[in-house]
CSV table of C-alpha atoms and ligand atoms in Angstrom, one decimal:
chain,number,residue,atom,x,y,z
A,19,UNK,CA,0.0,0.0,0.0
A,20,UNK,CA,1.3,3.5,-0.9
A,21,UNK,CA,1.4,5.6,2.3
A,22,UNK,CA,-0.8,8.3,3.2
A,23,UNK,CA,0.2,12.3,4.4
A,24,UNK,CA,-1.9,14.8,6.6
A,25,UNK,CA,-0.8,18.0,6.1
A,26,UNK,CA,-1.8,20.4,9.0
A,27,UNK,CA,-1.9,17.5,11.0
A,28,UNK,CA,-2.2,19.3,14.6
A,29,UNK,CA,-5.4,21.3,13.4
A,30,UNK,CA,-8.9,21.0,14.3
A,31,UNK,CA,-9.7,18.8,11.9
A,32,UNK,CA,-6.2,16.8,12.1
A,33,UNK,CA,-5.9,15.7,15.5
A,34,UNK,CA,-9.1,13.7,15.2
A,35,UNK,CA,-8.3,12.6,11.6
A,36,UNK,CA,-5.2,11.4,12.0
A,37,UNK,CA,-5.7,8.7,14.7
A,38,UNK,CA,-8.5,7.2,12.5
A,39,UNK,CA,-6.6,6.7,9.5
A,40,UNK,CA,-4.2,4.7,11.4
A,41,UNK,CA,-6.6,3.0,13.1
A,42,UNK,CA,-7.7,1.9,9.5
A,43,UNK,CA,-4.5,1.5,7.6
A,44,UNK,CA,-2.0,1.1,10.4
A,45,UNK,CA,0.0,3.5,12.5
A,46,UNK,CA,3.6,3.6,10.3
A,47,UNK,CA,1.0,4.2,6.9
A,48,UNK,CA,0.0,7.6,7.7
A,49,UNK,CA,2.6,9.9,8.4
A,50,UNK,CA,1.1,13.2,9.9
A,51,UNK,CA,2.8,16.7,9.6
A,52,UNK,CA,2.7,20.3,10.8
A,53,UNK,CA,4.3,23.3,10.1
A,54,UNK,CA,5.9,22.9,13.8
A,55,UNK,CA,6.4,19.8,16.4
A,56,UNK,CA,3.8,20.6,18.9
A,57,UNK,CA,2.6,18.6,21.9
A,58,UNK,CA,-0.3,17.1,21.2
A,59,UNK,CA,0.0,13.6,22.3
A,60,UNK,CA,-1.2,10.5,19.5
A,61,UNK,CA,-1.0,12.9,16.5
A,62,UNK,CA,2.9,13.1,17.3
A,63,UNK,CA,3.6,10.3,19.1
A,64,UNK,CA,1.1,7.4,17.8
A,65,UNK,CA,3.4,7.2,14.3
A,66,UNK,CA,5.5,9.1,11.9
A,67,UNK,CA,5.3,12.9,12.2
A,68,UNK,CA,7.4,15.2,10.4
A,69,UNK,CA,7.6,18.8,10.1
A,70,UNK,CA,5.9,19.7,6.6
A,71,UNK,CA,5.5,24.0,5.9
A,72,UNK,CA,3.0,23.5,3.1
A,73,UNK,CA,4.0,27.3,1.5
A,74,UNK,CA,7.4,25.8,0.7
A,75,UNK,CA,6.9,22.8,-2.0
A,76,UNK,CA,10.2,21.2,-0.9
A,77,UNK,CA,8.9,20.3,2.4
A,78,UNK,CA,5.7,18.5,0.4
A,79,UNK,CA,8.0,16.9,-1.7
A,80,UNK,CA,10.4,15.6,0.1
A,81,UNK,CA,8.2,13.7,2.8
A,82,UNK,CA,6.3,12.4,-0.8
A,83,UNK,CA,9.0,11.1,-1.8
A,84,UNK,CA,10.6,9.7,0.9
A,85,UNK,CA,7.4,7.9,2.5
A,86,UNK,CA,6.3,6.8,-1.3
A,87,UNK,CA,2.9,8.8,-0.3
A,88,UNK,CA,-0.3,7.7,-2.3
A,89,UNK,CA,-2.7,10.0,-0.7
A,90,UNK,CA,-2.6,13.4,0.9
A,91,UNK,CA,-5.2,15.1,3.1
A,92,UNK,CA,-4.5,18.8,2.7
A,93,UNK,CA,-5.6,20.1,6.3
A,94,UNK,CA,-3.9,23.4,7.1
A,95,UNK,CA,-5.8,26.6,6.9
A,96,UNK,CA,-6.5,30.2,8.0
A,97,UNK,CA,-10.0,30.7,9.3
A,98,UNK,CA,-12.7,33.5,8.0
A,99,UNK,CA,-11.7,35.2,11.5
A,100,UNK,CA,-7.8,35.0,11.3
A,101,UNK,CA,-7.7,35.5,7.6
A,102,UNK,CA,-9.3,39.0,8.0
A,103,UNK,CA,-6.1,39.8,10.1
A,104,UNK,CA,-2.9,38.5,8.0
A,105,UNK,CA,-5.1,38.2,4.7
A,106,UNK,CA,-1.8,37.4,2.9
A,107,UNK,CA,-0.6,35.0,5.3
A,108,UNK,CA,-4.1,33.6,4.3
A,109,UNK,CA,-3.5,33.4,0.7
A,110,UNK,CA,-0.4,32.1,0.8
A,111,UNK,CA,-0.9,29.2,3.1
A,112,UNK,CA,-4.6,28.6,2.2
A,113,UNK,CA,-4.4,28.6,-1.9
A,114,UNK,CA,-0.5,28.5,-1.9
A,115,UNK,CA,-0.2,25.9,0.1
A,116,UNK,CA,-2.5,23.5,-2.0
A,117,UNK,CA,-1.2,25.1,-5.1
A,118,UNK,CA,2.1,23.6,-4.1
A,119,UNK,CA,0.4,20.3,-2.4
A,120,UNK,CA,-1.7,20.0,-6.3
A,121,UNK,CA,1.8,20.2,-8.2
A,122,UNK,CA,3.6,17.1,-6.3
A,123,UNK,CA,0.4,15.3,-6.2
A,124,UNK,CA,0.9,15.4,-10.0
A,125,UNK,CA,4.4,14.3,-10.1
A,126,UNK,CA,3.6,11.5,-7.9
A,127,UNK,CA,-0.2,10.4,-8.9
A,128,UNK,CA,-1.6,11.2,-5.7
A,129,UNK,CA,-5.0,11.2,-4.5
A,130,UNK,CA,-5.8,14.2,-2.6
A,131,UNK,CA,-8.5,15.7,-0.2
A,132,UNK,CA,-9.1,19.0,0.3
A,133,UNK,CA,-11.7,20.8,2.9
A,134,UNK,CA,-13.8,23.6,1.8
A,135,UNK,CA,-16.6,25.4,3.4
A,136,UNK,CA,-19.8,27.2,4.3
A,137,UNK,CA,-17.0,29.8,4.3
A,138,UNK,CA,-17.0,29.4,0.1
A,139,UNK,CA,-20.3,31.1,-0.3
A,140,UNK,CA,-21.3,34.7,0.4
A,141,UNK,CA,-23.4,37.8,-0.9
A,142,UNK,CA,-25.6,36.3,-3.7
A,143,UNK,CA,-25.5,33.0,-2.8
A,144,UNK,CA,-29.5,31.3,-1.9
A,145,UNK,CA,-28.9,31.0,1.8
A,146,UNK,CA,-31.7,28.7,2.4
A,147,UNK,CA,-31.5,24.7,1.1
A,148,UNK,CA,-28.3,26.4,-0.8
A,149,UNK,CA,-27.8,24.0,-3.7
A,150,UNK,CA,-24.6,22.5,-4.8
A,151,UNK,CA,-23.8,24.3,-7.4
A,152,UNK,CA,-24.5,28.2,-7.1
A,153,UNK,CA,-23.7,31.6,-6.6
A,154,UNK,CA,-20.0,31.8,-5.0
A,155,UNK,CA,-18.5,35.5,-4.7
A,156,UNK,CA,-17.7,35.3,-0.9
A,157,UNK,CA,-16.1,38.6,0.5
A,158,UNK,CA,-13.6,37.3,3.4
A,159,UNK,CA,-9.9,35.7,2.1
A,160,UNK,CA,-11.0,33.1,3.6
A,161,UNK,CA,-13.5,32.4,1.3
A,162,UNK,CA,-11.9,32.9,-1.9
A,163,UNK,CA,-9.1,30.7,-1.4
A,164,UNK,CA,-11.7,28.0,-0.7
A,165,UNK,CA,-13.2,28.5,-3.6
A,166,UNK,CA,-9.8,29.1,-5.7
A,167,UNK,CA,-9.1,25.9,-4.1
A,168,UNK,CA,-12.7,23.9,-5.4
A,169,UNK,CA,-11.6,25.2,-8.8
A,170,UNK,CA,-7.8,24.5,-9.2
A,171,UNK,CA,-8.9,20.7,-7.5
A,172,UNK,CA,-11.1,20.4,-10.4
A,173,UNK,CA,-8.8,21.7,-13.2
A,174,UNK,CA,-6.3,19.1,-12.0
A,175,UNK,CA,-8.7,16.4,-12.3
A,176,UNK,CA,-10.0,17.3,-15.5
A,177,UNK,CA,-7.3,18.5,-17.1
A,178,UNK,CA,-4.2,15.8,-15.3
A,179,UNK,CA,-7.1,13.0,-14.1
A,180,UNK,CA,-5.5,13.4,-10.5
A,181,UNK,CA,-8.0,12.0,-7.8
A,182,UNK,CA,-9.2,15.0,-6.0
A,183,UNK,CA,-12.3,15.2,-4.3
A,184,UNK,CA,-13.5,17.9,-1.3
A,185,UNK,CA,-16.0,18.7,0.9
A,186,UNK,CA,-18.0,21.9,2.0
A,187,UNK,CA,-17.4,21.0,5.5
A,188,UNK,CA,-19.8,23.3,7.8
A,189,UNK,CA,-18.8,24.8,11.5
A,190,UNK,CA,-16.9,21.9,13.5
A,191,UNK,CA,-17.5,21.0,17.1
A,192,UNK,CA,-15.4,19.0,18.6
A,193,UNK,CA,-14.0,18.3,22.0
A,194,UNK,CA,-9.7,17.2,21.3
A,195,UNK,CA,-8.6,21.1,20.0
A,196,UNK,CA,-10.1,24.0,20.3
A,197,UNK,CA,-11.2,25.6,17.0
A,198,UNK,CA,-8.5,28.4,15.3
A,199,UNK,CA,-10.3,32.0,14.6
A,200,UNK,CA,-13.3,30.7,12.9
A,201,UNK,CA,-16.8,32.6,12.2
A,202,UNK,CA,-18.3,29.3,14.4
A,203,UNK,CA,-16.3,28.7,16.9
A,204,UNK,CA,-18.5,30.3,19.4
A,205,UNK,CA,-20.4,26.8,18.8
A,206,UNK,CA,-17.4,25.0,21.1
A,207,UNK,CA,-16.5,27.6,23.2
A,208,UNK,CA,-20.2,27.7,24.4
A,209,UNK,CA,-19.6,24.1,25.8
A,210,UNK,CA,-16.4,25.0,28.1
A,211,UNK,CA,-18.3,28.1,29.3
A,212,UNK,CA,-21.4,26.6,29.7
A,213,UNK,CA,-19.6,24.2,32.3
A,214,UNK,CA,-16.8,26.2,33.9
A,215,UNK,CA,-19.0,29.3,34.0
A,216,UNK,CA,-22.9,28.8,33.9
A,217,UNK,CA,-23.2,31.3,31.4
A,218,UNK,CA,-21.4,32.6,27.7
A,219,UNK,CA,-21.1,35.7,26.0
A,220,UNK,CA,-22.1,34.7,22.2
A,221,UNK,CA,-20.4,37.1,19.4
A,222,UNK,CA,-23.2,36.6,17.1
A,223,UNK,CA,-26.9,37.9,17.5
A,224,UNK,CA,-29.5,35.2,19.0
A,225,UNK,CA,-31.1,34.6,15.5
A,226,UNK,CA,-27.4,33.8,13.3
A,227,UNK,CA,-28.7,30.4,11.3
A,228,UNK,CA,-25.2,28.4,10.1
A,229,UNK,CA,-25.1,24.8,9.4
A,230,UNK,CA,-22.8,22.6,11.9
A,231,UNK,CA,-21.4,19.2,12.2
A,232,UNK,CA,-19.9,17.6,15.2
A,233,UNK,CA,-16.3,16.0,14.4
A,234,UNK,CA,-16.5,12.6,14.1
A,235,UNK,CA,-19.6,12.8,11.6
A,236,UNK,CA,-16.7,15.1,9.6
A,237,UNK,CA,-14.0,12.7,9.8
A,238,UNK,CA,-16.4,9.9,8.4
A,239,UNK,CA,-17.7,12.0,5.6
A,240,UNK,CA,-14.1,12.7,4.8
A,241,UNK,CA,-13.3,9.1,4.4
A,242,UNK,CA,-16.2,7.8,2.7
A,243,UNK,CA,-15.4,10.6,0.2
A,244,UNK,CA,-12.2,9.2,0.0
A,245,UNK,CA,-13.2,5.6,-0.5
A,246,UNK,CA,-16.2,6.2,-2.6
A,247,UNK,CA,-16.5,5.0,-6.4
A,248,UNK,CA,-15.2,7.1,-8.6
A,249,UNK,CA,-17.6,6.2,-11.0
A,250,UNK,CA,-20.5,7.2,-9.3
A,251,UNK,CA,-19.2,11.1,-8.5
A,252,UNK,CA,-20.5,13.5,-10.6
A,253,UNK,CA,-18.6,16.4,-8.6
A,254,UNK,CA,-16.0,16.3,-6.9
A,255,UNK,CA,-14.8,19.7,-5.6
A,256,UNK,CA,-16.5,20.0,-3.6
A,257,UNK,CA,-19.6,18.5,-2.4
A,258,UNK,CA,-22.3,20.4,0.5
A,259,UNK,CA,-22.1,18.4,3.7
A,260,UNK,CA,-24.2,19.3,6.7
A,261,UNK,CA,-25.7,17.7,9.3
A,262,UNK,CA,-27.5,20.2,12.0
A,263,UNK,CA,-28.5,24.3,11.8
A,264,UNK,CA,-29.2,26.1,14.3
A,265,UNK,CA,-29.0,29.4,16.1
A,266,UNK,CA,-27.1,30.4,19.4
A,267,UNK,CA,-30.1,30.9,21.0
A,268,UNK,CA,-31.2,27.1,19.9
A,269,UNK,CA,-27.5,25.6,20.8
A,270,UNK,CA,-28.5,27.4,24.6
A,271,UNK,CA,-32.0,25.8,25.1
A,272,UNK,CA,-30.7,22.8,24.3
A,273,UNK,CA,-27.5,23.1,26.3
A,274,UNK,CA,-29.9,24.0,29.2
A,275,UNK,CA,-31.7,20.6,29.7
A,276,UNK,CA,-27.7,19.2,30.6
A,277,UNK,CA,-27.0,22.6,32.5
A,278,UNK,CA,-29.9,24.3,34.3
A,279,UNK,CA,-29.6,27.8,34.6
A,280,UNK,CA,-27.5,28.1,31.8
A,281,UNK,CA,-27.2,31.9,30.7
A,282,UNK,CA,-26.7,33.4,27.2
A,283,UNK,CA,-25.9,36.7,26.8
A,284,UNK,CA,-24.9,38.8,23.6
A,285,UNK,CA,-22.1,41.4,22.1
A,286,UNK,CA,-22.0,42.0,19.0
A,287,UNK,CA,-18.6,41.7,16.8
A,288,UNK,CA,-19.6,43.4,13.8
A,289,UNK,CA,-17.2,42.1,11.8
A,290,UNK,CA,-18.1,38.0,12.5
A,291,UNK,CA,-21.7,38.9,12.4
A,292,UNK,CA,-21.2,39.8,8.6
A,293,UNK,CA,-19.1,36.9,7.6
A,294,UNK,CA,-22.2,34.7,9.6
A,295,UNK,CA,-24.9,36.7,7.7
A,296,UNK,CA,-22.9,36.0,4.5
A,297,UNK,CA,-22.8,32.0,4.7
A,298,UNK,CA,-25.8,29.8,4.2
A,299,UNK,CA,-28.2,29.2,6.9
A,300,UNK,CA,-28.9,25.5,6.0
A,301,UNK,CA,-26.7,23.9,3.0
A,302,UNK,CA,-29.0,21.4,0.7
A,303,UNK,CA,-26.4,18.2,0.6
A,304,UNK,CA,-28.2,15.9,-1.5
A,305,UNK,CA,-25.2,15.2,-4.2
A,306,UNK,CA,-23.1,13.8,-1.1
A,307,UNK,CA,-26.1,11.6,-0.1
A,308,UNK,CA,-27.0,10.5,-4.1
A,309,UNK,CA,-23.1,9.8,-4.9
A,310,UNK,CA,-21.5,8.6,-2.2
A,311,UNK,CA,-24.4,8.1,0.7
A,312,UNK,CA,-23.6,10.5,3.1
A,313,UNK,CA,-25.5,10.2,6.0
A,314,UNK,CA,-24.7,12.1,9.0
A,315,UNK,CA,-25.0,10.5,12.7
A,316,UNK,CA,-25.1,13.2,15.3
A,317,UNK,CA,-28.0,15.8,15.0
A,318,UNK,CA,-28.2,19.0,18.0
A,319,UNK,CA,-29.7,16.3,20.6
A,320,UNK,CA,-27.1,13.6,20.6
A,321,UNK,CA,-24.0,16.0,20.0
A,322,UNK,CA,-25.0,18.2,22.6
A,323,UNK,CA,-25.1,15.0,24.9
A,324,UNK,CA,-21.7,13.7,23.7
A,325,UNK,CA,-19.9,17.2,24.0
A,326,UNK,CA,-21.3,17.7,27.7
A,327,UNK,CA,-20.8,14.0,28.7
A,328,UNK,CA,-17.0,14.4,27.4
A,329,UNK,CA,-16.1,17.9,29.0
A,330,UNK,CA,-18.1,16.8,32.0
A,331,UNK,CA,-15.6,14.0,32.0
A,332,UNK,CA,-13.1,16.1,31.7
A,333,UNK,CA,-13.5,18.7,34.0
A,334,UNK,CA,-14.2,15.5,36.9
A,335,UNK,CA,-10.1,14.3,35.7
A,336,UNK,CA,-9.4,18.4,35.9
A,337,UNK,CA,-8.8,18.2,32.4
A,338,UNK,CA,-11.0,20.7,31.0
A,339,UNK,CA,-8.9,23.9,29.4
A,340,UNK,CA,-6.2,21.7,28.8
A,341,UNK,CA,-6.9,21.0,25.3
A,342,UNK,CA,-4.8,21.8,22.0
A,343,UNK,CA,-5.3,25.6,21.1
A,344,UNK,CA,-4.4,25.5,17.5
A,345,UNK,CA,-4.5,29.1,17.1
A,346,UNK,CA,-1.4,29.9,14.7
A,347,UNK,CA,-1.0,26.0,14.9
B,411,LIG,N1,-15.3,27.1,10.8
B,411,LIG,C1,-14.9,28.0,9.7
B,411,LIG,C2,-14.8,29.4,10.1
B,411,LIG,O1,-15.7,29.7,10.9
B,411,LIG,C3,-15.8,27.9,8.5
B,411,LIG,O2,-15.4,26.8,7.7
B,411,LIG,O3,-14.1,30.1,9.6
């Protein structure tokens, strides 16, 4: 078997991605990588881990070469938030960065995933049941190098026949790192506040609709992408997933019946608000389930059960607080 590379391996997404490849294919098969060695337990220390700075295509190469690397899942990214900061830092790591990871893909005929987002649509765009294939001028960097990104995968596909396929992925929430200067990250914060405080400050108004998945519903989609038939996929970058909307104000109410007492209470950022009121409040995802059978797992109910039974967990082992901030990661 040809071996398999996570770029941005100590992300979000990456520290719960990378331990589930190698439960499936074995730990020495997937060799995860960062732009720096950071502490964060099985991603580093489970198997091969080496340090990979996706803006210089050396670094891609070399571990490509040397591992004989069949697959890479392109990770790192700037979030909306962050990217509005260092908007060049953005463009280089998000579109350069997969620019570069594109070009040794093709030297070495290797599959390749790559994660968009809610983040690629914006003003224009048919916020409701938002169909696959749509409207996308979205006004944050962050945005535009996802979609950059959907459209260089495909012209490497069509015009080189390289395997790559991608996702739309919605906001994450997940309890092994804390999310990295995203538009939804208030959605995991909530859950440590909610416990060490009793109460959260939401950055959002009450009423800001965004679609949401819980982690491991995005690792799965992100390997049955990966394993689906090529035959069957009539797109490919990159395919609506979602599998929960709601508002801060629902997230709350149903936080509540695990917390009573719960408060929410609201300030404003203007800027987030605008990227929120800019993505789609409910993304229609029925190309994933027609060509590959997505299906997600966890709806508001049973994630909000999970996340509160984990930190709970957590916070009993004095844990809580002490997970992976990826910020700059
Ligand atoms: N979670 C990301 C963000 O908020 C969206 O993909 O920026």
């Amino acid at each position: 078997m040809r071996k398999i590379l996570v770029t941005g391996a100590l992300g979000q997404i990456g520290v719960e991605l990378v331990p589930e490849l190698r439960e499936r294919h074995g730990a020495d098969n997937v060799i995860a990588s960062g732009w720096r060695r950071r502490d964060v337990g099985a991603v580093v220390d489970g198997g091969p881990f080496e340090i990979v700075d996706c803006t210089k295509p050396g670094d891609i190469a070399a571990v490509v070469e040397t591992y004989e690397i069949g697959t890479i899942y392109h990770m790192p990214a700037f979030l909306s938030v962050l990217g509005e900061e260092k908007p060049e830092v953005a463009w280089a790591l998000n579109l350069g960065g997969y620019a570069n990871a594109l070009e040794v893909a093709r030297r070495h005929d290797c599959s390749v995933f790559f994660p968009s987002s809610i983040g690629a649509f914006g003003p224009g765009t048919p916020l409701q049941n938002t169909p696959q294939d749509t409207v996308q001028r979205p006004n944050t960097i962050y945005g535009v190098s996802k979609v950059a990104g959907e459209l260089l995968g495909d012209y490497y596909h069509t015009r080189f026949g390289l395997d790559t396929r991608g996702l739309r992925l919605p906001g994450l929430i997940s309890h092994v790192a804390l999310p990295g200067g995203g538009t939804t990250d208030y959605a995991v914060h909530i859950f440590y506040e909610a416990l060490r405080e009793g109460r959260f400050t939401c950055f959002l108004r009450s009423d800001s609709r965004l679609d949401m998945m819980y982690m491991p519903d995005a690792v799965a989609a992100i390997l049955d992408l990966m394993d689906a038939d090529p035959s069957r996929l009539r797109h490919r970058n990159a395919f609506n997933v979602t599998a929960m909307s709601f508002t801060p104000e629902e997230l709350a109410a149903e936080i509540r019946k695990h917390v009573p007492g719960f408060e929410i209470d609201y300030e404003v950022d203007p800027l987030k608000q605008a990227i929120a009121d800019s993505w789609p409040d409910s993304m229609d995802d029925s190309a994933a389930r027609e060509e590959w059978d997505w299906q997600p797992r966890y709806d508001l109910a049973a994630m909000t059960a999970e996340m509160i039974g984990t930190l709970r967990r957590k916070q009993g082992e004095g844990a809580l607080g002490r997970e992976h901030d990826i910020t700059g990661a």
